[in-house]
Amino acid sequence: RGMPGGTQGVAGHTLFAEPEKDEEKVKERLSKEGFDGALVFRVVSVEKTQTYVSPHYAARGSFYGYYGEAYNSYSTTPGYMKEDTTVIVEALFYVLPEMKLVWSGVSESLNPKSTDKLIQDVVRLTEEDLKAERLIGAPAGQKS
């Protein structure tokens, strides 16, 4: 069952002063506040890999000077180590009050520019998927 258009999300950290580990307390609070669903994100892994990028050699000069000066003249880009960071995030969407898992997804981000940008991108992609599955509606004034 989908949520109606115009539904607003509330960040979970605003509901509790400290992270709440008691599932019954969380369920009770969400029910009391009238929530229809809960979307949970968790970082599955952050992996760093290093790759060696070989030097690059390129001849310089014009075509006509190729056998002369250009033959012995080339530019070099030295080899270097490149580090990549891959962040894997899992998203789980539960329908309340049953706390029934109705959707899950995993995203993989390569070299995110910042934590804020990563969060924005993962939330946007999750929203698109949930709308495509008709689990949430479009914002008020838009067709879903």
Short mmCIF file of N, CA, C and O in Angstrom, two decimals:
data_model
loop_
_atom_site.label_atom_id
_atom_site.label_comp_id
_atom_site.label_asym_id
_atom_site.label_seq_id
_atom_site.Cartn_x
_atom_site.Cartn_y
_atom_site.Cartn_z
N ARG A 1 0.85 -1.17 0.00
CA ARG A 1 0.00 0.00 0.00
C ARG A 1 0.89 1.22 0.00
O ARG A 1 1.88 1.29 0.72
N GLY A 2 0.57 2.19 -0.79
CA GLY A 2 1.39 3.38 -0.91
C GLY A 2 0.96 4.48 0.04
O GLY A 2 -0.13 4.47 0.58
N MET A 3 1.86 5.41 0.26
CA MET A 3 1.54 6.57 1.09
C MET A 3 1.03 7.67 0.18
O MET A 3 1.44 7.77 -0.97
N PRO A 4 0.13 8.50 0.66
CA PRO A 4 -0.46 9.54 -0.20
C PRO A 4 0.55 10.59 -0.60
O PRO A 4 1.55 10.81 0.07
N GLY A 5 0.26 11.25 -1.75
CA GLY A 5 1.09 12.36 -2.19
C GLY A 5 1.15 13.44 -1.13
O GLY A 5 0.22 13.62 -0.36
N GLY A 6 2.26 14.15 -1.09
CA GLY A 6 2.42 15.21 -0.11
C GLY A 6 2.89 14.72 1.25
O GLY A 6 3.05 15.50 2.17
N THR A 7 3.10 13.43 1.37
CA THR A 7 3.58 12.87 2.64
C THR A 7 4.95 13.44 2.95
O THR A 7 5.80 13.52 2.08
N GLN A 8 5.15 13.83 4.19
CA GLN A 8 6.42 14.40 4.60
C GLN A 8 7.19 13.42 5.46
O GLN A 8 6.61 12.71 6.27
N GLY A 9 8.50 13.40 5.28
CA GLY A 9 9.37 12.56 6.08
C GLY A 9 9.85 13.31 7.31
O GLY A 9 9.92 14.54 7.32
N VAL A 10 10.15 12.57 8.35
CA VAL A 10 10.70 13.13 9.58
C VAL A 10 11.96 12.36 9.92
O VAL A 10 11.94 11.13 9.95
N ALA A 11 13.06 13.07 10.15
CA ALA A 11 14.31 12.40 10.52
C ALA A 11 14.15 11.73 11.88
O ALA A 11 13.69 12.35 12.84
N GLY A 12 14.51 10.46 11.93
CA GLY A 12 14.35 9.68 13.15
C GLY A 12 15.06 10.25 14.35
O GLY A 12 14.57 10.16 15.47
N HIS A 13 16.21 10.88 14.14
CA HIS A 13 16.96 11.42 15.27
C HIS A 13 16.24 12.57 15.96
O HIS A 13 16.59 12.95 17.07
N THR A 14 15.20 13.11 15.31
CA THR A 14 14.43 14.19 15.94
C THR A 14 13.34 13.65 16.88
O THR A 14 12.75 14.41 17.63
N LEU A 15 13.09 12.35 16.83
CA LEU A 15 12.03 11.76 17.65
C LEU A 15 12.51 11.32 19.02
O LEU A 15 11.73 11.22 19.96
N PHE A 16 13.79 11.02 19.13
CA PHE A 16 14.34 10.52 20.39
C PHE A 16 15.61 11.31 20.71
O PHE A 16 16.42 11.57 19.83
N ALA A 17 15.77 11.66 22.00
CA ALA A 17 16.96 12.40 22.42
C ALA A 17 18.22 11.55 22.25
O ALA A 17 19.28 12.05 21.88
N GLU A 18 18.11 10.26 22.51
CA GLU A 18 19.20 9.29 22.36
C GLU A 18 18.71 8.17 21.46
O GLU A 18 17.52 7.90 21.40
N PRO A 19 19.62 7.50 20.75
CA PRO A 19 19.18 6.36 19.93
C PRO A 19 18.43 5.34 20.79
O PRO A 19 18.90 4.95 21.85
N GLU A 20 17.23 4.96 20.33
CA GLU A 20 16.38 4.02 21.08
C GLU A 20 16.57 2.62 20.52
O GLU A 20 16.33 2.39 19.34
N LYS A 21 16.99 1.69 21.39
CA LYS A 21 17.23 0.32 20.95
C LYS A 21 16.05 -0.60 21.22
O LYS A 21 15.98 -1.69 20.68
N ASP A 22 15.11 -0.15 22.03
CA ASP A 22 13.94 -0.97 22.36
C ASP A 22 12.92 -0.83 21.23
O ASP A 22 12.28 0.21 21.06
N GLU A 23 12.76 -1.91 20.46
CA GLU A 23 11.87 -1.90 19.29
C GLU A 23 10.43 -1.55 19.66
O GLU A 23 9.75 -0.85 18.91
N GLU A 24 9.97 -2.03 20.79
CA GLU A 24 8.59 -1.74 21.21
C GLU A 24 8.39 -0.25 21.49
O GLU A 24 7.35 0.30 21.16
N LYS A 25 9.37 0.40 22.08
CA LYS A 25 9.28 1.84 22.34
C LYS A 25 9.26 2.63 21.03
O LYS A 25 8.52 3.60 20.89
N VAL A 26 10.06 2.19 20.07
CA VAL A 26 10.08 2.85 18.77
C VAL A 26 8.74 2.67 18.08
O VAL A 26 8.14 3.63 17.58
N LYS A 27 8.23 1.46 18.07
CA LYS A 27 6.94 1.15 17.44
C LYS A 27 5.82 1.97 18.08
O LYS A 27 4.98 2.55 17.39
N GLU A 28 5.83 2.04 19.41
CA GLU A 28 4.81 2.80 20.14
C GLU A 28 4.88 4.28 19.78
O GLU A 28 3.85 4.91 19.53
N ARG A 29 6.08 4.84 19.73
CA ARG A 29 6.23 6.27 19.41
C ARG A 29 5.78 6.56 17.98
O ARG A 29 5.07 7.54 17.72
N LEU A 30 6.18 5.72 17.04
CA LEU A 30 5.80 5.93 15.65
C LEU A 30 4.29 5.82 15.47
O LEU A 30 3.69 6.61 14.74
N SER A 31 3.68 4.87 16.13
CA SER A 31 2.23 4.69 16.07
C SER A 31 1.52 5.89 16.68
O SER A 31 0.56 6.43 16.11
N LYS A 32 1.99 6.32 17.85
CA LYS A 32 1.39 7.47 18.56
C LYS A 32 1.46 8.74 17.71
O LYS A 32 0.53 9.53 17.69
N GLU A 33 2.57 8.90 16.97
CA GLU A 33 2.76 10.09 16.13
C GLU A 33 2.02 9.98 14.80
O GLU A 33 2.00 10.93 14.02
N GLY A 34 1.44 8.82 14.50
CA GLY A 34 0.65 8.66 13.29
C GLY A 34 1.44 8.33 12.03
O GLY A 34 0.96 8.55 10.92
N PHE A 35 2.63 7.77 12.18
CA PHE A 35 3.44 7.43 11.01
C PHE A 35 2.87 6.19 10.31
O PHE A 35 2.38 5.27 10.94
N ASP A 36 2.96 6.20 8.96
CA ASP A 36 2.49 5.09 8.14
C ASP A 36 3.62 4.16 7.72
O ASP A 36 3.38 3.03 7.33
N GLY A 37 4.84 4.68 7.75
CA GLY A 37 5.97 3.90 7.29
C GLY A 37 7.26 4.39 7.91
O GLY A 37 7.32 5.48 8.47
N ALA A 38 8.27 3.56 7.81
CA ALA A 38 9.59 3.92 8.30
C ALA A 38 10.63 3.50 7.27
O ALA A 38 10.62 2.37 6.79
N LEU A 39 11.48 4.43 6.92
CA LEU A 39 12.55 4.19 5.96
C LEU A 39 13.86 4.24 6.75
O LEU A 39 14.16 5.24 7.38
N VAL A 40 14.59 3.14 6.73
CA VAL A 40 15.81 3.02 7.51
C VAL A 40 16.99 2.86 6.56
O VAL A 40 16.95 2.03 5.65
N PHE A 41 18.02 3.66 6.78
CA PHE A 41 19.26 3.56 6.01
C PHE A 41 20.37 3.09 6.93
O PHE A 41 20.41 3.47 8.10
N ARG A 42 21.28 2.28 6.39
CA ARG A 42 22.47 1.93 7.16
C ARG A 42 23.64 1.75 6.21
O ARG A 42 23.49 1.26 5.08
N VAL A 43 24.80 2.18 6.67
CA VAL A 43 26.02 2.00 5.90
C VAL A 43 26.46 0.55 6.08
O VAL A 43 26.68 0.09 7.20
N VAL A 44 26.54 -0.17 4.97
CA VAL A 44 26.94 -1.58 5.00
C VAL A 44 28.47 -1.68 5.03
O VAL A 44 29.03 -2.44 5.79
N SER A 45 29.12 -0.88 4.19
CA SER A 45 30.58 -0.91 4.17
C SER A 45 31.15 0.35 3.52
O SER A 45 30.49 1.01 2.72
N VAL A 46 32.39 0.64 3.91
CA VAL A 46 33.19 1.69 3.29
C VAL A 46 34.52 1.02 2.95
O VAL A 46 35.23 0.57 3.86
N GLU A 47 34.80 0.91 1.67
CA GLU A 47 36.01 0.22 1.24
C GLU A 47 36.92 1.18 0.49
O GLU A 47 36.46 1.94 -0.36
N LYS A 48 38.19 1.13 0.82
CA LYS A 48 39.19 1.94 0.12
C LYS A 48 40.08 0.99 -0.66
O LYS A 48 40.54 -0.02 -0.14
N THR A 49 40.29 1.32 -1.93
CA THR A 49 41.16 0.51 -2.78
C THR A 49 42.19 1.43 -3.42
O THR A 49 41.90 2.60 -3.71
N GLN A 50 43.38 0.90 -3.62
CA GLN A 50 44.43 1.66 -4.28
C GLN A 50 44.79 0.98 -5.59
O GLN A 50 44.90 -0.25 -5.65
N THR A 51 44.95 1.80 -6.61
CA THR A 51 45.29 1.31 -7.94
C THR A 51 46.48 2.11 -8.46
O THR A 51 46.54 3.33 -8.30
N TYR A 52 47.43 1.42 -9.07
CA TYR A 52 48.57 2.10 -9.66
C TYR A 52 48.21 2.48 -11.09
O TYR A 52 47.79 1.64 -11.89
N VAL A 53 48.36 3.76 -11.42
CA VAL A 53 48.12 4.26 -12.77
C VAL A 53 49.48 4.40 -13.44
O VAL A 53 50.34 5.15 -12.97
N SER A 54 49.69 3.65 -14.52
CA SER A 54 50.99 3.62 -15.21
C SER A 54 51.32 4.97 -15.84
O SER A 54 50.43 5.75 -16.19
N PRO A 55 52.62 5.22 -16.04
CA PRO A 55 53.01 6.47 -16.72
C PRO A 55 52.44 6.49 -18.14
O PRO A 55 52.20 5.44 -18.74
N HIS A 56 52.25 7.68 -18.66
CA HIS A 56 51.73 7.84 -20.01
C HIS A 56 52.76 8.62 -20.82
O HIS A 56 53.23 9.66 -20.39
N TYR A 57 53.11 8.10 -21.97
CA TYR A 57 54.08 8.74 -22.84
C TYR A 57 53.38 9.20 -24.11
O TYR A 57 52.59 8.46 -24.68
N ALA A 58 53.68 10.42 -24.54
CA ALA A 58 53.07 10.94 -25.76
C ALA A 58 54.12 11.71 -26.56
O ALA A 58 54.85 12.54 -26.00
N ALA A 59 54.20 11.43 -27.86
CA ALA A 59 55.13 12.15 -28.73
C ALA A 59 54.64 13.58 -28.92
O ALA A 59 53.44 13.83 -28.95
N ARG A 60 55.59 14.51 -29.00
CA ARG A 60 55.25 15.91 -29.24
C ARG A 60 55.74 16.30 -30.62
O ARG A 60 56.61 15.65 -31.18
N GLY A 61 55.22 17.38 -31.11
CA GLY A 61 55.69 17.92 -32.38
C GLY A 61 54.67 17.69 -33.48
O GLY A 61 53.66 17.03 -33.30
N SER A 62 54.95 18.23 -34.63
CA SER A 62 54.04 18.12 -35.76
C SER A 62 54.30 16.83 -36.53
O SER A 62 55.33 16.17 -36.34
N PHE A 63 53.40 16.54 -37.42
CA PHE A 63 53.56 15.35 -38.27
C PHE A 63 54.85 15.42 -39.07
O PHE A 63 55.59 14.46 -39.18
N TYR A 64 55.14 16.62 -39.62
CA TYR A 64 56.32 16.76 -40.50
C TYR A 64 57.62 16.63 -39.72
O TYR A 64 58.62 16.24 -40.26
N GLY A 65 57.59 16.93 -38.45
CA GLY A 65 58.81 16.82 -37.67
C GLY A 65 58.92 15.50 -36.94
O GLY A 65 59.81 15.32 -36.12
N TYR A 66 58.05 14.57 -37.24
CA TYR A 66 57.99 13.31 -36.51
C TYR A 66 59.33 12.57 -36.52
O TYR A 66 59.81 12.14 -35.49
N TYR A 67 59.93 12.41 -37.72
CA TYR A 67 61.18 11.64 -37.80
C TYR A 67 62.38 12.45 -37.35
O TYR A 67 63.42 11.89 -37.05
N GLY A 68 62.21 13.73 -37.23
CA GLY A 68 63.32 14.56 -36.78
C GLY A 68 63.25 14.81 -35.29
O GLY A 68 63.46 13.90 -34.48
N GLU A 69 62.88 15.99 -34.96
CA GLU A 69 62.89 16.42 -33.57
C GLU A 69 61.86 15.67 -32.72
O GLU A 69 62.14 15.29 -31.58
N ALA A 70 60.66 15.42 -33.23
CA ALA A 70 59.59 14.80 -32.44
C ALA A 70 59.92 13.36 -32.06
O ALA A 70 59.42 12.86 -31.08
N TYR A 71 60.76 12.70 -32.87
CA TYR A 71 61.08 11.31 -32.59
C TYR A 71 61.72 11.15 -31.22
O TYR A 71 61.46 10.22 -30.49
N ASN A 72 62.54 12.10 -30.86
CA ASN A 72 63.22 12.05 -29.57
C ASN A 72 62.58 12.94 -28.53
O ASN A 72 63.11 13.08 -27.43
N SER A 73 61.47 13.55 -28.86
CA SER A 73 60.83 14.50 -27.95
C SER A 73 59.45 13.98 -27.57
O SER A 73 58.60 13.79 -28.43
N TYR A 74 59.24 13.73 -26.31
CA TYR A 74 57.94 13.25 -25.86
C TYR A 74 57.69 13.77 -24.45
O TYR A 74 58.59 14.14 -23.73
N SER A 75 56.42 13.81 -24.11
CA SER A 75 56.07 14.24 -22.76
C SER A 75 55.67 13.01 -21.95
O SER A 75 55.22 12.01 -22.50
N THR A 76 55.86 13.12 -20.66
CA THR A 76 55.57 11.99 -19.78
C THR A 76 54.69 12.44 -18.64
O THR A 76 54.91 13.49 -18.05
N THR A 77 53.67 11.65 -18.38
CA THR A 77 52.89 11.82 -17.16
C THR A 77 53.35 10.69 -16.25
O THR A 77 53.21 9.52 -16.61
N PRO A 78 53.92 11.03 -15.12
CA PRO A 78 54.46 9.96 -14.27
C PRO A 78 53.36 9.07 -13.70
O PRO A 78 52.21 9.46 -13.58
N GLY A 79 53.74 7.86 -13.33
CA GLY A 79 52.80 6.95 -12.69
C GLY A 79 52.47 7.44 -11.29
O GLY A 79 53.23 8.19 -10.69
N TYR A 80 51.33 7.02 -10.77
CA TYR A 80 50.93 7.44 -9.43
C TYR A 80 49.92 6.45 -8.87
O TYR A 80 49.35 5.64 -9.59
N MET A 81 49.73 6.53 -7.56
CA MET A 81 48.74 5.70 -6.88
C MET A 81 47.43 6.49 -6.81
O MET A 81 47.43 7.67 -6.48
N LYS A 82 46.34 5.81 -7.10
CA LYS A 82 45.01 6.42 -7.05
C LYS A 82 44.20 5.66 -6.00
O LYS A 82 44.17 4.43 -6.01
N GLU A 83 43.58 6.39 -5.07
CA GLU A 83 42.76 5.74 -4.05
C GLU A 83 41.28 6.02 -4.33
O GLU A 83 40.90 7.15 -4.56
N ASP A 84 40.49 4.96 -4.34
CA ASP A 84 39.05 5.07 -4.52
C ASP A 84 38.35 4.63 -3.24
O ASP A 84 38.81 3.73 -2.55
N THR A 85 37.24 5.30 -2.95
CA THR A 85 36.42 4.94 -1.81
C THR A 85 35.05 4.53 -2.32
O THR A 85 34.41 5.27 -3.06
N THR A 86 34.61 3.33 -1.93
CA THR A 86 33.29 2.84 -2.29
C THR A 86 32.45 2.72 -1.02
O THR A 86 32.88 2.09 -0.06
N VAL A 87 31.28 3.37 -1.03
CA VAL A 87 30.38 3.34 0.12
C VAL A 87 29.12 2.59 -0.31
O VAL A 87 28.49 2.94 -1.31
N ILE A 88 28.77 1.56 0.46
CA ILE A 88 27.56 0.78 0.18
C ILE A 88 26.54 1.07 1.28
O ILE A 88 26.86 0.95 2.47
N VAL A 89 25.34 1.50 0.87
CA VAL A 89 24.27 1.86 1.80
C VAL A 89 23.05 0.99 1.50
O VAL A 89 22.67 0.82 0.34
N GLU A 90 22.44 0.46 2.56
CA GLU A 90 21.22 -0.32 2.44
C GLU A 90 20.05 0.53 2.91
O GLU A 90 20.16 1.26 3.88
N ALA A 91 18.93 0.43 2.19
CA ALA A 91 17.70 1.13 2.58
C ALA A 91 16.60 0.08 2.77
O ALA A 91 16.46 -0.83 1.95
N LEU A 92 15.85 0.22 3.86
CA LEU A 92 14.75 -0.70 4.17
C LEU A 92 13.50 0.12 4.44
O LEU A 92 13.54 1.07 5.22
N PHE A 93 12.39 -0.24 3.80
CA PHE A 93 11.13 0.49 3.97
C PHE A 93 10.11 -0.43 4.62
O PHE A 93 9.80 -1.51 4.09
N TYR A 94 9.63 -0.01 5.78
CA TYR A 94 8.66 -0.79 6.56
C TYR A 94 7.31 -0.09 6.57
O TYR A 94 7.24 1.14 6.64
N VAL A 95 6.23 -0.86 6.51
CA VAL A 95 4.87 -0.35 6.65
C VAL A 95 4.48 -0.49 8.12
O VAL A 95 4.73 -1.51 8.75
N LEU A 96 3.91 0.57 8.66
CA LEU A 96 3.47 0.58 10.06
C LEU A 96 1.95 0.45 10.11
O LEU A 96 1.28 0.83 9.16
N PRO A 97 1.36 -0.05 11.14
CA PRO A 97 1.96 -0.42 12.43
C PRO A 97 2.52 -1.84 12.45
O PRO A 97 3.10 -2.25 13.45
N GLU A 98 2.38 -2.59 11.36
CA GLU A 98 2.82 -3.99 11.35
C GLU A 98 4.33 -4.15 11.42
O GLU A 98 4.81 -5.23 11.73
N MET A 99 5.07 -3.10 11.07
CA MET A 99 6.53 -3.14 10.95
C MET A 99 6.93 -4.21 9.93
O MET A 99 7.89 -4.94 10.10
N LYS A 100 6.16 -4.26 8.83
CA LYS A 100 6.40 -5.25 7.78
C LYS A 100 7.34 -4.66 6.73
O LYS A 100 7.09 -3.59 6.18
N LEU A 101 8.42 -5.38 6.45
CA LEU A 101 9.37 -4.95 5.42
C LEU A 101 8.71 -5.15 4.05
O LEU A 101 8.30 -6.24 3.70
N VAL A 102 8.58 -4.05 3.28
CA VAL A 102 7.93 -4.14 1.97
C VAL A 102 8.88 -3.78 0.82
O VAL A 102 8.53 -3.99 -0.35
N TRP A 103 10.07 -3.24 1.13
CA TRP A 103 11.00 -2.87 0.07
C TRP A 103 12.39 -2.75 0.66
O TRP A 103 12.56 -2.32 1.80
N SER A 104 13.38 -3.16 -0.12
CA SER A 104 14.77 -2.94 0.28
C SER A 104 15.58 -2.63 -0.96
O SER A 104 15.24 -3.05 -2.07
N GLY A 105 16.63 -1.89 -0.77
CA GLY A 105 17.52 -1.54 -1.87
C GLY A 105 18.93 -1.32 -1.35
O GLY A 105 19.14 -1.03 -0.17
N VAL A 106 19.89 -1.46 -2.25
CA VAL A 106 21.29 -1.25 -1.91
C VAL A 106 21.88 -0.31 -2.95
O VAL A 106 21.64 -0.48 -4.15
N SER A 107 22.63 0.69 -2.48
CA SER A 107 23.29 1.60 -3.41
C SER A 107 24.79 1.52 -3.19
O SER A 107 25.25 1.26 -2.08
N GLU A 108 25.53 1.74 -4.24
CA GLU A 108 26.98 1.74 -4.18
C GLU A 108 27.46 3.06 -4.77
O GLU A 108 27.13 3.38 -5.92
N SER A 109 28.20 3.83 -3.99
CA SER A 109 28.68 5.13 -4.43
C SER A 109 30.20 5.11 -4.51
O SER A 109 30.86 4.71 -3.55
N LEU A 110 30.74 5.52 -5.64
CA LEU A 110 32.19 5.57 -5.84
C LEU A 110 32.68 7.00 -5.65
O LEU A 110 32.20 7.92 -6.31
N ASN A 111 33.59 7.18 -4.72
CA ASN A 111 34.22 8.47 -4.43
C ASN A 111 33.21 9.59 -4.19
O ASN A 111 33.22 10.60 -4.90
N PRO A 112 32.31 9.42 -3.22
CA PRO A 112 31.37 10.52 -2.94
C PRO A 112 32.13 11.78 -2.55
O PRO A 112 33.14 11.71 -1.85
N LYS A 113 31.64 12.92 -3.03
CA LYS A 113 32.32 14.19 -2.78
C LYS A 113 32.22 14.64 -1.32
O LYS A 113 33.11 15.28 -0.81
N SER A 114 31.11 14.30 -0.67
CA SER A 114 30.93 14.66 0.73
C SER A 114 29.84 13.76 1.32
O SER A 114 29.07 13.15 0.58
N THR A 115 29.78 13.72 2.65
CA THR A 115 28.75 12.94 3.31
C THR A 115 27.37 13.51 2.97
O THR A 115 26.44 12.75 2.69
N ASP A 116 27.23 14.84 2.98
CA ASP A 116 25.94 15.46 2.66
C ASP A 116 25.49 15.11 1.24
O ASP A 116 24.32 14.79 1.02
N LYS A 117 26.41 15.16 0.28
CA LYS A 117 26.07 14.84 -1.11
C LYS A 117 25.69 13.37 -1.24
O LYS A 117 24.74 13.01 -1.94
N LEU A 118 26.41 12.49 -0.54
CA LEU A 118 26.09 11.06 -0.55
C LEU A 118 24.68 10.84 -0.03
O LEU A 118 23.89 10.12 -0.64
N ILE A 119 24.35 11.45 1.10
CA ILE A 119 23.02 11.30 1.69
C ILE A 119 21.95 11.81 0.72
O ILE A 119 20.95 11.14 0.48
N GLN A 120 22.17 12.99 0.14
CA GLN A 120 21.19 13.54 -0.82
C GLN A 120 20.97 12.60 -1.99
O GLN A 120 19.83 12.35 -2.40
N ASP A 121 22.05 12.05 -2.54
CA ASP A 121 21.94 11.17 -3.70
C ASP A 121 21.23 9.87 -3.35
O ASP A 121 20.36 9.41 -4.09
N VAL A 122 21.58 9.27 -2.21
CA VAL A 122 20.96 8.00 -1.81
C VAL A 122 19.47 8.21 -1.52
O VAL A 122 18.62 7.42 -1.94
N VAL A 123 19.13 9.29 -0.84
CA VAL A 123 17.72 9.58 -0.54
C VAL A 123 16.94 9.83 -1.83
O VAL A 123 15.84 9.30 -2.01
N ARG A 124 17.52 10.59 -2.77
CA ARG A 124 16.83 10.88 -4.03
C ARG A 124 16.58 9.59 -4.82
O ARG A 124 15.47 9.36 -5.32
N LEU A 125 17.60 8.73 -4.92
CA LEU A 125 17.43 7.48 -5.66
C LEU A 125 16.42 6.55 -4.98
O LEU A 125 15.62 5.90 -5.65
N THR A 126 16.45 6.52 -3.65
CA THR A 126 15.49 5.70 -2.91
C THR A 126 14.08 6.21 -3.13
O THR A 126 13.15 5.42 -3.37
N GLU A 127 13.91 7.52 -3.09
CA GLU A 127 12.58 8.12 -3.33
C GLU A 127 12.08 7.75 -4.72
O GLU A 127 10.92 7.36 -4.88
N GLU A 128 12.95 7.84 -5.72
CA GLU A 128 12.55 7.48 -7.09
C GLU A 128 12.09 6.02 -7.17
O GLU A 128 11.07 5.72 -7.80
N ASP A 129 12.84 5.13 -6.53
CA ASP A 129 12.47 3.71 -6.55
C ASP A 129 11.15 3.46 -5.82
O ASP A 129 10.30 2.70 -6.29
N LEU A 130 10.97 4.11 -4.67
CA LEU A 130 9.73 3.92 -3.90
C LEU A 130 8.53 4.46 -4.67
O LEU A 130 7.44 3.88 -4.62
N LYS A 131 8.71 5.57 -5.38
CA LYS A 131 7.62 6.11 -6.21
C LYS A 131 7.32 5.16 -7.37
O LYS A 131 6.16 4.92 -7.69
N ALA A 132 8.38 4.64 -8.01
CA ALA A 132 8.18 3.71 -9.13
C ALA A 132 7.43 2.46 -8.69
O ALA A 132 6.64 1.91 -9.45
N GLU A 133 7.67 2.03 -7.46
CA GLU A 133 6.97 0.86 -6.92
C GLU A 133 5.62 1.23 -6.32
O GLU A 133 4.91 0.37 -5.79
N ARG A 134 5.28 2.53 -6.38
CA ARG A 134 4.01 3.06 -5.85
C ARG A 134 3.86 2.81 -4.35
O ARG A 134 2.76 2.60 -3.84
N LEU A 135 4.98 2.85 -3.64
CA LEU A 135 4.94 2.70 -2.19
C LEU A 135 4.81 4.06 -1.50
O LEU A 135 4.37 4.14 -0.36
N ILE A 136 5.22 5.12 -2.21
CA ILE A 136 4.97 6.48 -1.74
C ILE A 136 4.42 7.26 -2.93
O ILE A 136 4.61 6.86 -4.08
N GLY A 137 3.76 8.36 -2.63
CA GLY A 137 3.17 9.17 -3.68
C GLY A 137 4.08 10.31 -4.06
O GLY A 137 5.11 10.55 -3.47
N ALA A 138 3.66 11.03 -5.10
CA ALA A 138 4.38 12.23 -5.52
C ALA A 138 4.06 13.36 -4.57
O ALA A 138 3.03 13.34 -3.90
N PRO A 139 4.92 14.38 -4.51
CA PRO A 139 4.61 15.53 -3.67
C PRO A 139 3.29 16.16 -4.07
O PRO A 139 2.83 16.02 -5.20
N ALA A 140 2.66 16.86 -3.14
CA ALA A 140 1.37 17.51 -3.39
C ALA A 140 1.45 18.36 -4.65
O ALA A 140 2.40 19.08 -4.87
N GLY A 141 0.46 18.25 -5.50
CA GLY A 141 0.41 19.03 -6.72
C GLY A 141 1.02 18.31 -7.92
O GLY A 141 0.92 18.79 -9.03
N GLN A 142 1.71 17.18 -7.70
CA GLN A 142 2.30 16.42 -8.80
C GLN A 142 1.58 15.09 -8.93
O GLN A 142 1.07 14.56 -7.96
N LYS A 143 1.56 14.59 -10.13
CA LYS A 143 1.00 13.25 -10.37
C LYS A 143 2.04 12.23 -10.01
O LYS A 143 3.21 12.42 -10.24
N SER A 144 1.58 11.11 -9.45
CA SER A 144 2.54 10.05 -9.13
C SER A 144 2.60 9.04 -10.24
O SER A 144 1.85 9.01 -11.15
#
